[in-house]
């Protein structure tokens, strides 16, 4: 197998591009895919300050590395979720990465700073761990970005993640979620801009990127993800993609091009009227925002 760009021996093939790459050209491919996504979807402007949500896994560390490499002023925020056997490993990999690159890292430890962890907090609030975790992350990353005056929060969602979530939303025809599943959510009062610069890269590519760049990341899945339906959707799509390369990208980018314009208004109408949460000031449609209710129950 030869590199499609320079004819040197290839180390990785990317079937959906009908291409193979040597290490050097693979890194160029990853940078080009991220730069293209950023440009095409208007995610960031040159010189923007970006807050990167970093877990210590392959996607978030690859994202941070790529954004720094592309010249963005990218700082990291790591949340300590208090998940045994997982959170410490993520914090450690994140700290090592930041120290190696001389990048700015903020760490917010939920148990010691907010008084609850995800496993016990989710039980107290009668939510699944991933629902409590997702809610906490959205709230805390948004709040930190607003407080720090960042242009955007960047998350490491890759093509496989977006395809799995899209498939789940389509199975339920959940218009509110479909209308919000965009690679860019613009800033609005109380909301920082959200961007997903890895949507043009699959998880095999982000893992390979970390290996080639010598980035040490947490390989183990979060123990709370067991039974997560998105993992099953990923497996299903992997077997389809194996037989028909390009299916994932066609499904996701076709949705963005052709369906998003149809569902966005319906989703906006479902959102209701926002007012500031009396406890934290975040915009909410309920009396007190979902995060403050979760935190209150978790600390009780
Ligand atoms: S960290 Fe949190 Fe994930 Fe663990 S509890 Fe679920 S959402 S699986 S990305
Ligand atoms: Zn609140």
mmCIF file with all atom_site columns, N, CA, C and O in Angstrom, residues 132 167 205 229 241 274:
data_model
loop_
_atom_site.group_PDB
_atom_site.id
_atom_site.type_symbol
_atom_site.label_atom_id
_atom_site.label_alt_id
_atom_site.label_comp_id
_atom_site.label_asym_id
_atom_site.label_entity_id
_atom_site.label_seq_id
_atom_site.pdbx_PDB_ins_code
_atom_site.Cartn_x
_atom_site.Cartn_y
_atom_site.Cartn_z
_atom_site.occupancy
_atom_site.B_iso_or_equiv
_atom_site.pdbx_formal_charge
_atom_site.auth_seq_id
_atom_site.auth_comp_id
_atom_site.auth_asym_id
_atom_site.auth_atom_id
_atom_site.pdbx_PDB_model_num
ATOM 1  N N  . UNK A 1 132 ? -26.912 12.804 33.291 1.00 0.00 ? 132 UNK A N  1
ATOM 2  C CA . UNK A 1 132 ? -26.418 13.747 34.310 1.00 0.00 ? 132 UNK A CA 1
ATOM 3  C C  . UNK A 1 132 ? -25.065 14.325 33.894 1.00 0.00 ? 132 UNK A C  1
ATOM 4  O O  . UNK A 1 132 ? -24.790 15.521 34.087 1.00 0.00 ? 132 UNK A O  1
ATOM 5  N N  . UNK A 1 167 ? -28.488 9.059  14.093 1.00 0.00 ? 167 UNK A N  1
ATOM 6  C CA . UNK A 1 167 ? -29.291 7.860  13.878 1.00 0.00 ? 167 UNK A CA 1
ATOM 7  C C  . UNK A 1 167 ? -30.303 7.690  15.018 1.00 0.00 ? 167 UNK A C  1
ATOM 8  O O  . UNK A 1 167 ? -31.480 7.409  14.784 1.00 0.00 ? 167 UNK A O  1
ATOM 9  N N  . UNK A 1 205 ? -9.453  7.649  12.631 1.00 0.00 ? 205 UNK A N  1
ATOM 10 C CA . UNK A 1 205 ? -8.473  8.684  12.261 1.00 0.00 ? 205 UNK A CA 1
ATOM 11 C C  . UNK A 1 205 ? -7.988  9.471  13.484 1.00 0.00 ? 205 UNK A C  1
ATOM 12 O O  . UNK A 1 205 ? -6.801  9.786  13.579 1.00 0.00 ? 205 UNK A O  1
ATOM 13 N N  . UNK A 1 229 ? -26.749 3.214  24.117 1.00 0.00 ? 229 UNK A N  1
ATOM 14 C CA . UNK A 1 229 ? -27.249 2.783  22.808 1.00 0.00 ? 229 UNK A CA 1
ATOM 15 C C  . UNK A 1 229 ? -26.425 3.333  21.651 1.00 0.00 ? 229 UNK A C  1
ATOM 16 O O  . UNK A 1 229 ? -26.360 2.739  20.580 1.00 0.00 ? 229 UNK A O  1
ATOM 17 N N  . UNK A 1 241 ? -20.429 0.509  6.935  1.00 0.00 ? 241 UNK A N  1
ATOM 18 C CA . UNK A 1 241 ? -19.335 1.281  6.308  1.00 0.00 ? 241 UNK A CA 1
ATOM 19 C C  . UNK A 1 241 ? -18.284 0.340  5.693  1.00 0.00 ? 241 UNK A C  1
ATOM 20 O O  . UNK A 1 241 ? -17.706 0.650  4.657  1.00 0.00 ? 241 UNK A O  1
ATOM 21 N N  . UNK A 1 274 ? -37.200 31.486 27.112 1.00 0.00 ? 274 UNK A N  1
ATOM 22 C CA . UNK A 1 274 ? -36.097 31.359 28.069 1.00 0.00 ? 274 UNK A CA 1
ATOM 23 C C  . UNK A 1 274 ? -36.126 32.517 29.054 1.00 0.00 ? 274 UNK A C  1
ATOM 24 O O  . UNK A 1 274 ? -36.478 33.637 28.701 1.00 0.00 ? 274 UNK A O  1
#
